[in-house]
């Protein structure tokens, strides 16, 4: 029935993407070149400086920013924390489905945090934003269910009331076209490892003239905006990944992944009864598919799939370190069981038809087995598609 | 009185339970790809004694259920009791890998025991038998013990 796969199928690209070959190559080159401290004035320092500035430009052009508006950080989490540090003791509104690095850093620093509700698809409505907040933070795309937020409309609403706007674009970056000018945002978070760059390096875009307060003090680096000796190898990798996205029209490639994602969705909904789709039909990233399988707990599904060489994510409390169900599914579906039973497939550019076929060979018997073991009887609760 | 002899379910014990039980000596060997011990993995992938299909079809003398699907875990124990001993046991579990493994392990540990003996099989016994559980997963083994205790309490309440 269940056969061991010949090659593993990685469907967790929203957690992290494998390094692109060109990224590995350029990071190796940077490693082998005896670079200096990017701040040093001698020749080696200058070499390092050039690597960093090239990367800055490569990332800036992908979002239509000026290189001077790009600040390198240690990742998406630091970028999000930096925005909240800037708005310490101010009034902040964040969506209910933000990444914890937005939610928790806002709660730790702001004088008042308003949680913006989302609809069943995870979308924020600009009308819910109160005019008296100082900052609104709504992600461009959600990492668990893939929802695309109406950011341009949100920013337009905020500008009317002189509210600053931050968007965590960690998941959307490289997948959909992003233009900070037409979006009208003041701050944007990016992370290298979600586009095939290395883990541990990110960017905060800060629009010229927007308020800014560094999170990490004690050095003149990044124009006094982020202290710490520059992470040259990481930044070289981030630059290479951004250049790859630009050169290969990555957004077009990712848009093509939607076909396979939709096929997977259709087949699961047709071949496995009692499933709920948590990813919006429209307004979603092309590669994310989040589904819940009634009566089958997510960590168990995930580990049975892992045993078959298929790697996915889950929103189940059992798989979370803090044993809390996904706040994203709770905010959209308001149902703990749907959260516990959720599985996230995040396809990659190299996912094939054959991979989808293998998932469809392996997944239905796993769900059937877990349902057979489960205390929950199917159909006892109304599960709608 | 046991009613189980004639049910079709007496033959559905997973094939490799004995193999699992011969491995308990050294407990877990660290596995690089799993957060759980090898024995947890064994019991999760090939659980023993779970009640396949419709539970109404399984004739038993006592049932205990604990947990809540809203919290992410629920366990149900079905005991066949003969001459004061647990002659057969089945279970259903909704929950994570350690919940499934813990119930499977418990079902093996209590078979053939008197009710009082079975009650001494606590969470520590189950966890030790499985070669340890991650700290935040120990509660899953507590649930198994509670389901068993509930089943036995229900049995003893019977007139
Ligand atoms: C939406 C979102 N924001 C922020 C982060 C954090 O990024 P990083 O891992 O670079 O700190 C992630 C990824 O984990 C994410 O998905
Ligand atoms: S059943 Fe949820 S953590 Fe074990």
Coordinates of C-alpha atoms and ligand atoms in Angstrom, one line a residue:
Chain A
X1 CA 0.0 0.0 0.0
X2 CA 2.4 2.7 1.2
X3 CA 5.7 2.5 -0.6
X4 CA 8.9 4.2 0.3
X5 CA 9.7 7.0 -2.2
X6 CA 12.7 7.0 -4.3
X7 CA 13.4 10.7 -3.8
X8 CA 12.1 13.0 -1.1
X9 CA 9.4 15.5 -2.1
X10 CA 9.9 18.9 -0.4
X11 CA 6.6 20.7 -0.1
X12 CA 7.6 23.1 2.7
X13 CA 8.9 26.0 0.6
X14 CA 7.1 28.5 2.8
X15 CA 9.2 27.4 5.8
X16 CA 12.4 27.8 3.9
X17 CA 13.6 27.4 0.3
X18 CA 16.7 25.3 -0.6
X19 CA 19.7 27.5 -1.5
X20 CA 19.8 28.3 -5.3
X21 CA 22.9 26.9 -6.9
X22 CA 24.0 30.4 -8.0
X23 CA 23.6 31.5 -4.3
X24 CA 25.8 28.7 -3.1
X25 CA 28.4 29.5 -5.8
X26 CA 28.5 33.2 -5.0
X27 CA 28.6 32.7 -1.2
X28 CA 31.5 30.3 -1.7
X29 CA 33.3 32.9 -3.8
X30 CA 32.8 35.5 -1.2
X31 CA 34.1 33.0 1.4
X32 CA 37.2 32.2 -0.6
X33 CA 38.0 35.8 -1.4
X34 CA 39.8 37.1 1.7
X35 CA 37.3 39.8 2.2
X36 CA 37.9 42.4 5.0
X37 CA 35.5 44.3 7.2
X38 CA 33.1 46.2 4.9
X39 CA 33.8 49.3 7.0
X40 CA 37.6 49.2 6.6
X41 CA 39.1 51.7 4.2
X42 CA 41.8 49.4 2.9
X43 CA 41.4 47.4 -0.3
X44 CA 40.0 44.3 1.3
X45 CA 37.5 46.3 3.1
X46 CA 36.6 48.0 -0.1
X47 CA 36.0 44.6 -1.8
X48 CA 33.6 43.7 1.0
X49 CA 31.9 47.0 0.7
X50 CA 31.4 46.5 -3.0
X51 CA 29.7 43.1 -2.5
X52 CA 27.3 44.6 0.0
X53 CA 26.4 47.6 -2.1
X54 CA 25.9 45.4 -5.2
X55 CA 23.5 43.2 -3.2
X56 CA 21.7 46.3 -1.8
X57 CA 21.0 47.5 -5.4
X58 CA 20.0 44.1 -6.6
X59 CA 17.4 43.8 -3.8
X60 CA 16.2 47.5 -4.1
X61 CA 15.4 47.2 -7.8
X62 CA 13.2 44.1 -7.2
X63 CA 10.9 46.2 -5.1
X64 CA 11.5 49.5 -7.0
X65 CA 13.2 51.1 -4.0
X66 CA 16.2 53.3 -3.8
X67 CA 19.3 51.4 -2.5
X68 CA 19.6 54.0 0.3
X69 CA 16.2 52.8 1.6
X70 CA 17.5 49.2 2.1
X71 CA 18.8 48.2 5.6
X72 CA 20.3 44.8 6.1
X73 CA 19.2 42.9 9.1
X74 CA 19.6 39.3 10.5
X75 CA 16.2 38.3 8.9
X76 CA 12.5 38.9 8.7
X77 CA 12.1 38.7 12.5
X78 CA 14.6 41.4 13.2
X79 CA 13.1 43.6 10.5
X80 CA 9.7 43.3 12.0
X81 CA 11.0 44.0 15.5
X82 CA 12.8 47.0 14.2
X83 CA 9.6 48.5 12.9
X84 CA 7.9 48.0 16.3
X85 CA 10.9 49.5 18.1
X86 CA 10.4 52.6 16.0
X87 CA 6.8 52.8 17.1
X88 CA 7.6 52.0 20.8
X89 CA 4.9 53.6 23.0
X90 CA 2.8 54.5 20.0
X91 CA -0.6 53.1 18.9
X92 CA -0.2 50.2 16.5
X93 CA -2.8 48.1 14.6
X94 CA -1.8 44.7 13.2
X95 CA -3.8 42.0 11.5
X96 CA -4.8 38.9 13.4
X97 CA -2.8 36.7 11.1
X98 CA 0.6 38.4 11.3
X99 CA 3.7 36.4 11.9
X100 CA 4.5 36.1 15.6
X101 CA 7.5 38.4 15.1
X102 CA 5.0 41.2 14.3
X103 CA 2.3 40.2 16.8
X104 CA 4.6 39.7 19.8
X105 CA 7.0 42.6 19.1
X106 CA 4.0 44.9 18.7
X107 CA 2.5 43.7 22.0
X108 CA 5.9 44.1 23.8
X109 CA 6.5 47.7 22.6
X110 CA 3.4 49.6 21.5
X111 CA 1.3 51.6 24.0
X112 CA -1.8 50.1 22.5
X113 CA -2.2 47.2 20.0
X114 CA -5.4 46.8 18.0
X115 CA -5.9 43.4 16.3
X116 CA -7.5 43.9 13.0
X117 CA -10.0 41.2 12.2
X118 CA -9.9 39.2 9.0
X119 CA -12.6 37.5 7.0
X120 CA -12.8 33.7 6.4
X121 CA -10.2 34.0 3.7
X122 CA -7.8 36.0 6.0
X123 CA -8.4 39.4 4.4
X124 CA -8.2 42.7 6.3
X125 CA -10.8 45.3 5.5
X126 CA -9.4 48.9 5.3
X127 CA -12.6 50.1 6.9
X128 CA -11.7 48.4 10.1
X129 CA -8.6 50.6 10.6
X130 CA -9.3 53.3 13.2
X131 CA -7.9 56.8 12.2
X132 CA -6.2 57.3 15.5
X133 CA -3.4 54.7 15.2
X134 CA 0.1 55.6 14.4
X135 CA 1.2 52.5 12.5
X136 CA -0.6 49.7 10.6
X137 CA 1.2 46.5 10.0
X138 CA -0.5 44.0 7.6
X139 CA 1.5 41.3 5.8
X140 CA 1.5 41.3 2.0
X141 CA 0.9 37.5 1.9
X142 CA 0.3 35.1 4.7
X143 CA 2.7 32.3 5.4
X144 CA 0.2 29.6 6.5
X145 CA -2.7 29.9 4.1
X146 CA -1.2 32.1 1.4
X147 CA -3.8 35.0 1.5
X148 CA -2.8 38.1 -0.4
X149 CA -3.9 41.2 1.5
X150 CA -5.3 44.3 -0.2
X151 CA -2.3 46.3 0.7
X152 CA -2.7 49.2 -1.8
X153 CA -6.2 49.8 -0.5
X154 CA -5.0 49.6 3.1
X155 CA -2.2 52.0 2.4
X156 CA -4.5 54.4 0.6
X157 CA -6.8 54.5 3.6
X158 CA -3.9 55.0 6.0
X159 CA -2.5 57.9 4.0
X160 CA -5.8 59.7 4.3
X161 CA -5.3 59.6 8.1
X162 CA -1.6 60.1 8.2
X163 CA -1.0 56.6 9.5
X164 CA 2.3 54.9 8.6
X165 CA 2.2 51.5 6.9
X166 CA 4.4 48.5 7.4
X167 CA 4.0 45.3 5.4
X168 CA 5.8 42.0 6.1
X169 CA 6.5 40.8 2.5
X170 CA 8.6 37.9 3.6
X171 CA 6.4 35.4 1.8
X172 CA 5.4 37.5 -1.2
X173 CA 8.9 38.6 -2.1
X174 CA 10.0 37.0 -5.3
X175 CA 6.7 35.3 -5.8
X176 CA 4.6 38.2 -6.9
X177 CA 5.5 41.6 -8.4
X178 CA 6.2 44.1 -5.7
X179 CA 6.5 47.9 -6.1
X180 CA 6.9 49.9 -2.9
X181 CA 5.9 53.1 -4.7
X182 CA 2.6 51.9 -6.1
X183 CA 1.8 50.0 -2.9
X184 CA 2.4 53.2 -0.9
X185 CA 4.0 51.6 2.1
X186 CA 6.6 53.1 4.5
X187 CA 8.2 50.0 5.7
X188 CA 8.7 46.5 4.2
X189 CA 10.2 43.4 5.6
X190 CA 12.1 40.9 3.4
X191 CA 14.0 37.7 4.2
X192 CA 16.6 35.9 2.1
X193 CA 15.8 32.3 2.9
X194 CA 12.3 32.4 1.4
X195 CA 13.7 33.2 -2.0
X196 CA 16.5 30.7 -2.2
X197 CA 19.1 32.8 -0.3
X198 CA 20.7 32.0 3.1
X199 CA 19.0 31.8 6.5
X200 CA 19.9 34.7 8.8
X201 CA 19.8 37.7 6.6
X202 CA 17.0 40.0 5.8
X203 CA 16.1 43.5 4.8
X204 CA 14.0 46.3 6.1
X205 CA 12.9 48.8 3.5
X206 CA 12.4 52.2 5.1
X207 CA 10.9 54.9 2.8
X208 CA 13.0 58.0 2.7
X209 CA 11.8 60.4 5.4
X210 CA 9.8 57.9 7.4
X211 CA 10.5 57.7 11.1
X212 CA 13.1 55.2 12.1
X213 CA 14.8 54.1 15.3
X214 CA 17.4 51.4 15.3
X215 CA 16.8 48.2 17.2
X216 CA 20.5 47.4 17.5
X217 CA 22.7 50.3 18.7
X218 CA 26.4 50.7 19.0
X219 CA 27.9 51.1 15.5
X220 CA 27.8 53.2 12.4
X221 CA 27.0 50.4 10.0
X222 CA 24.1 50.6 7.6
X223 CA 24.3 54.4 7.9
X224 CA 23.9 54.2 11.7
X225 CA 20.6 52.4 11.2
X226 CA 21.8 48.9 12.3
X227 CA 24.9 48.3 14.3
X228 CA 27.1 45.2 13.9
X229 CA 29.9 44.1 11.6
X230 CA 28.3 43.5 8.2
X231 CA 27.4 39.9 7.4
X232 CA 29.1 39.9 4.0
X233 CA 28.7 36.2 3.1
X234 CA 25.0 36.3 4.0
X235 CA 24.4 39.5 2.1
X236 CA 26.4 38.2 -0.9
X237 CA 24.0 35.2 -0.9
X238 CA 20.9 37.4 -0.6
X239 CA 22.1 39.6 -3.5
X240 CA 22.7 36.5 -5.6
X241 CA 19.2 35.2 -4.9
X242 CA 17.6 38.6 -5.7
X243 CA 19.6 38.9 -8.9
X244 CA 18.4 35.4 -9.8
X245 CA 14.8 36.5 -9.2
X246 CA 15.3 39.5 -11.4
X247 CA 17.1 37.7 -14.2
X248 CA 14.7 34.8 -14.4
X249 CA 11.5 36.7 -14.0
X250 CA 10.8 34.7 -10.8
X251 CA 7.2 36.1 -10.4
X252 CA 6.3 34.6 -13.8
X253 CA 7.8 31.3 -12.8
X254 CA 5.9 31.2 -9.5
X255 CA 2.6 32.2 -11.2
X256 CA 3.0 29.0 -13.3
X257 CA 3.1 26.9 -10.1
X258 CA -0.5 27.8 -9.5
X259 CA -1.6 25.2 -12.1
X260 CA 0.0 22.3 -10.1
X261 CA -1.2 23.7 -6.8
X262 CA -4.8 23.9 -8.1
X263 CA -4.6 20.4 -9.5
X264 CA -3.5 19.2 -6.1
X265 CA -6.4 21.0 -4.5
X266 CA -8.9 19.6 -7.0
X267 CA -7.7 16.1 -6.5
X268 CA -7.6 16.2 -2.8
X269 CA -11.1 17.6 -2.6
X270 CA -12.4 15.0 -5.0
X271 CA -10.6 12.0 -3.7
X272 CA -10.6 12.6 0.0
X273 CA -14.0 13.3 1.7
X274 CA -14.5 15.7 4.6
X275 CA -11.7 18.2 3.7
X276 CA -11.8 21.9 4.2
X277 CA -9.7 24.2 2.0
X278 CA -8.2 27.0 4.1
X279 CA -6.5 28.8 1.2
X280 CA -8.6 31.4 -0.6
X281 CA -9.5 30.5 -4.2
X282 CA -8.5 33.9 -5.4
X283 CA -6.2 36.4 -3.7
X284 CA -3.6 33.8 -2.7
X285 CA 0.1 33.1 -3.4
X286 CA 0.4 30.7 -6.3
X287 CA 2.2 27.9 -4.4
X288 CA 0.5 27.6 -1.0
X289 CA -2.3 25.2 -0.3
X290 CA -3.6 24.7 3.2
X291 CA -6.2 22.1 3.9
X292 CA -7.8 20.4 6.9
X293 CA -8.7 16.7 7.0
X294 CA -11.6 16.1 9.5
X295 CA -10.8 13.7 12.3
X296 CA -7.1 13.4 11.4
X297 CA -4.6 15.4 13.5
X298 CA -2.0 17.4 11.6
X299 CA 1.2 16.4 13.3
X300 CA 0.3 12.7 12.7
X301 CA -0.4 13.4 9.0
X302 CA 2.8 15.3 8.7
X303 CA 4.9 12.5 10.3
X304 CA 3.2 9.8 8.3
X305 CA 3.9 11.8 5.1
X306 CA 7.5 12.4 6.3
X307 CA 7.9 8.7 6.6
X308 CA 7.0 8.4 3.0
X309 CA 9.5 11.1 2.0
X310 CA 7.0 13.9 1.6
X311 CA 7.6 17.1 3.7
X312 CA 4.8 19.4 4.6
X313 CA 3.8 21.9 7.4
X314 CA 0.9 21.8 9.8
X315 CA -1.0 24.3 12.0
X316 CA -1.8 21.7 14.7
X317 CA -1.2 22.6 18.3
X318 CA 0.5 19.3 18.8
X319 CA 3.3 20.3 16.4
X320 CA 3.7 23.7 17.9
X321 CA 6.3 24.3 20.6
X322 CA 3.8 26.2 22.7
X323 CA 1.0 23.6 22.0
X324 CA -1.3 26.3 20.7
X325 CA -3.3 25.8 17.4
X326 CA -2.5 28.0 14.5
X327 CA -3.7 31.6 15.2
X328 CA -4.2 32.1 11.5
X329 CA -6.7 29.3 11.2
X330 CA -8.3 30.3 14.4
X331 CA -8.8 33.9 13.1
X332 CA -10.2 32.7 9.8
X333 CA -12.2 29.6 10.6
X334 CA -12.7 30.0 14.3
X335 CA -12.4 26.3 14.8
X336 CA -9.7 24.6 16.8
X337 CA -10.3 21.2 15.1
X338 CA -9.8 22.7 11.7
X339 CA -6.6 24.2 13.0
X340 CA -5.4 20.9 14.5
X341 CA -6.2 19.1 11.3
X342 CA -4.5 21.5 8.9
X343 CA -1.7 20.7 6.5
X344 CA 0.2 23.2 4.4
X345 CA 1.6 22.2 1.1
X346 CA 4.0 24.9 -0.2
X347 CA 5.1 23.9 -3.7
X348 CA 8.4 24.9 -5.3
X349 CA 9.6 25.9 -8.7
X350 CA 10.8 22.3 -9.2
X351 CA 7.7 20.6 -8.1
X352 CA 6.5 18.2 -10.8
X353 CA 3.3 16.6 -12.0
X354 CA 4.9 13.3 -10.8
X355 CA 5.3 14.7 -7.3
X356 CA 1.6 15.6 -7.1
X357 CA 0.8 12.1 -8.3
X358 CA 2.9 10.6 -5.6
X359 CA 1.2 12.8 -2.9
X360 CA -2.1 11.5 -4.2
X361 CA -1.0 7.9 -4.0
X362 CA 0.3 8.3 -0.4
X363 CA -2.1 10.8 1.2
X364 CA -5.5 9.2 0.9
X365 CA -4.5 5.9 2.7
X366 CA -2.8 8.0 5.4
X367 CA -5.9 10.0 6.0
X368 CA -8.0 6.9 5.9
X369 CA -5.8 5.2 8.5
X370 CA -5.7 8.1 10.9
X371 CA -9.5 8.5 10.6
X372 CA -9.9 4.8 11.4
X373 CA -7.8 5.3 14.5
X374 CA -9.5 8.5 15.5
X375 CA -12.1 9.0 18.2
X376 CA -13.9 11.5 16.0
X377 CA -16.6 10.2 13.8
X378 CA -16.8 11.7 10.4
X379 CA -19.9 13.7 9.6
X380 CA -20.8 14.2 13.2
X381 CA -19.8 17.8 12.8
X382 CA -20.7 19.9 9.8
X383 CA -17.6 20.1 7.7
X384 CA -18.1 22.3 4.6
X385 CA -15.8 22.7 1.7
Chain B
X1 CA -18.3 -11.6 31.3
X2 CA -16.5 -11.3 28.1
X3 CA -18.4 -11.1 24.9
X4 CA -15.4 -10.6 22.7
X5 CA -14.6 -14.1 21.5
X6 CA -17.1 -14.1 18.7
X7 CA -16.3 -10.7 17.3
X8 CA -14.3 -10.3 14.1
X9 CA -12.0 -7.9 15.9
X10 CA -9.9 -10.4 17.8
X11 CA -7.6 -10.8 14.9
X12 CA -6.8 -7.2 14.1
X13 CA -3.8 -6.8 16.4
X14 CA -1.0 -5.3 14.4
X15 CA 1.4 -7.9 13.2
X16 CA 4.6 -6.6 14.6
X17 CA 3.8 -5.9 18.2
X18 CA 6.0 -8.6 19.5
X19 CA 8.9 -7.2 17.5
X20 CA 8.3 -3.9 19.2
X21 CA 8.2 -5.4 22.6
X22 CA 11.5 -7.2 22.2
X23 CA 13.2 -3.8 21.7
X24 CA 12.4 -2.2 25.0
X25 CA 15.7 -3.0 26.6
X26 CA 17.8 0.0 25.6
X27 CA 15.1 2.5 24.9
X28 CA 15.6 5.2 22.3
X29 CA 18.6 5.5 20.1
X30 CA 18.8 9.1 18.9
X31 CA 17.4 9.3 15.5
X32 CA 18.5 12.2 13.3
X33 CA 15.3 12.6 11.3
X34 CA 12.8 12.1 14.1
X35 CA 12.1 14.1 17.2
X36 CA 10.8 10.9 18.8
X37 CA 12.6 7.8 19.9
X38 CA 12.6 4.8 17.6
X39 CA 10.1 3.0 19.7
X40 CA 7.7 5.9 19.6
X41 CA 8.1 5.9 15.9
X42 CA 7.4 2.1 15.7
X43 CA 4.3 2.4 17.8
X44 CA 3.1 5.4 15.8
X45 CA 3.7 3.9 12.4
X46 CA 2.5 0.4 13.4
X47 CA 0.3 0.8 16.4
X48 CA -0.9 -2.2 18.3
X49 CA -4.5 -3.0 19.2
X50 CA -6.3 0.0 17.7
X51 CA -9.9 -0.5 17.1
X52 CA -10.4 -0.5 13.4
X53 CA -13.7 0.6 12.0
X54 CA -17.0 1.1 13.8
X55 CA -16.5 0.9 17.5
X56 CA -20.1 -0.2 18.0
X57 CA -19.1 -3.5 16.4
X58 CA -16.6 -4.3 19.2
X59 CA -18.1 -6.0 22.1
X60 CA -16.4 -5.0 25.4
X61 CA -17.1 -4.6 29.1
X62 CA -15.8 -1.1 29.8
X63 CA -15.2 2.1 27.9
X64 CA -13.3 5.2 29.0
X65 CA -12.8 8.4 27.2
X66 CA -10.8 11.5 28.0
X67 CA -9.6 14.6 26.2
X68 CA -11.2 16.9 23.8
X69 CA -10.8 17.3 20.1
X70 CA -10.8 21.1 20.6
X71 CA -7.5 20.7 22.6
X72 CA -6.1 18.5 19.9
X73 CA -6.3 15.2 21.6
X74 CA -8.9 12.6 22.6
X75 CA -8.5 9.0 23.7
X76 CA -10.9 6.2 24.1
X77 CA -10.2 2.8 25.7
X78 CA -12.2 -0.4 25.2
X79 CA -11.6 -3.2 27.7
X80 CA -12.6 -6.8 27.6
X81 CA -12.5 -8.0 31.2
X82 CA -12.5 -11.7 32.2
X83 CA -12.1 -13.1 35.7
X84 CA -10.9 -9.7 36.9
X85 CA -8.2 -9.5 34.2
X86 CA -8.0 -7.4 31.1
X87 CA -8.2 -10.2 28.5
X88 CA -8.3 -7.8 25.5
X89 CA -8.1 -4.1 24.8
X90 CA -8.7 -1.8 21.9
X91 CA -8.4 2.0 21.6
X92 CA -9.0 4.9 19.4
X93 CA -6.9 8.1 19.5
X94 CA -7.2 11.5 17.9
X95 CA -3.9 13.2 18.4
X96 CA -0.2 13.5 17.7
X97 CA 2.4 10.8 17.2
X98 CA 3.2 10.5 20.9
X99 CA -0.5 10.2 21.7
X100 CA -0.9 7.4 19.3
X101 CA 2.3 5.7 20.4
X102 CA 1.4 6.1 24.1
X103 CA -2.0 4.5 23.7
X104 CA -0.5 1.7 21.7
X105 CA 2.2 1.1 24.3
X106 CA -0.3 1.2 27.1
X107 CA -2.5 -1.3 25.4
X108 CA 0.4 -3.7 25.2
X109 CA 1.4 -3.1 28.8
X110 CA -2.0 -3.8 30.4
X111 CA -3.0 -6.9 28.5
X112 CA -3.4 -9.8 30.9
X113 CA -3.2 -7.7 34.0
X114 CA -5.7 -7.4 36.8
X115 CA -7.5 -4.1 37.0
X116 CA -5.4 -3.0 40.0
X117 CA -2.2 -4.0 38.3
X118 CA -3.3 -2.1 35.1
X119 CA -3.9 1.0 37.1
X120 CA -0.3 1.1 38.2
X121 CA 0.8 1.6 34.6
X122 CA 1.1 5.3 34.9
X123 CA 2.5 8.0 32.5
X124 CA 6.0 7.4 33.8
X125 CA 5.8 3.7 32.9
X126 CA 4.5 4.4 29.5
X127 CA 7.1 7.1 28.8
X128 CA 9.9 4.9 30.0
X129 CA 8.7 2.0 28.0
X130 CA 8.7 4.2 24.9
X131 CA 12.3 5.3 25.6
X132 CA 11.2 8.8 26.6
X133 CA 9.1 11.5 25.1
X134 CA 9.9 15.1 24.4
X135 CA 9.0 17.2 27.5
X136 CA 6.1 19.0 26.0
X137 CA 4.7 15.6 24.8
X138 CA 4.6 13.9 28.2
X139 CA 1.0 15.0 28.7
X140 CA 0.0 12.7 25.8
X141 CA 0.9 9.7 27.8
X142 CA -1.0 11.0 30.8
X143 CA -4.0 11.0 28.7
X144 CA -3.7 7.3 27.9
X145 CA -3.5 6.5 31.6
X146 CA -6.5 8.7 32.3
X147 CA -8.6 6.9 29.6
X148 CA -7.7 3.6 31.1
X149 CA -8.6 4.8 34.6
X150 CA -11.9 6.1 33.3
X151 CA -12.7 2.8 31.7
X152 CA -11.9 0.9 34.9
X153 CA -13.9 3.4 37.0
X154 CA -16.9 2.9 34.7
X155 CA -16.6 -0.8 34.9
X156 CA -16.5 -0.8 38.7
X157 CA -19.5 1.5 38.8
X158 CA -21.5 -1.1 36.9
X159 CA -24.1 -2.9 39.1
Ligands
LIG1 C1 5.5 36.1 7.1 C2 6.9 35.9 7.8 N1 7.4 36.9 8.5 C3 8.6 36.7 9.1 C4 9.3 35.5 9.0 C5 10.6 35.4 9.8 O1 11.7 35.5 8.9 P1 13.1 35.1 9.4 O2 13.1 33.6 9.4 O3 14.1 35.6 8.3 O4 13.4 35.7 10.7 C6 8.7 34.4 8.3 C7 9.4 33.1 8.2 O5 9.6 32.4 9.1 C8 7.5 34.6 7.7 O6 6.9 33.6 7.1
LIG2 S1 -2.0 14.9 21.2 FE1 -1.5 17.0 21.0 S2 0.5 17.1 21.7 FE2 0.1 15.0 21.8

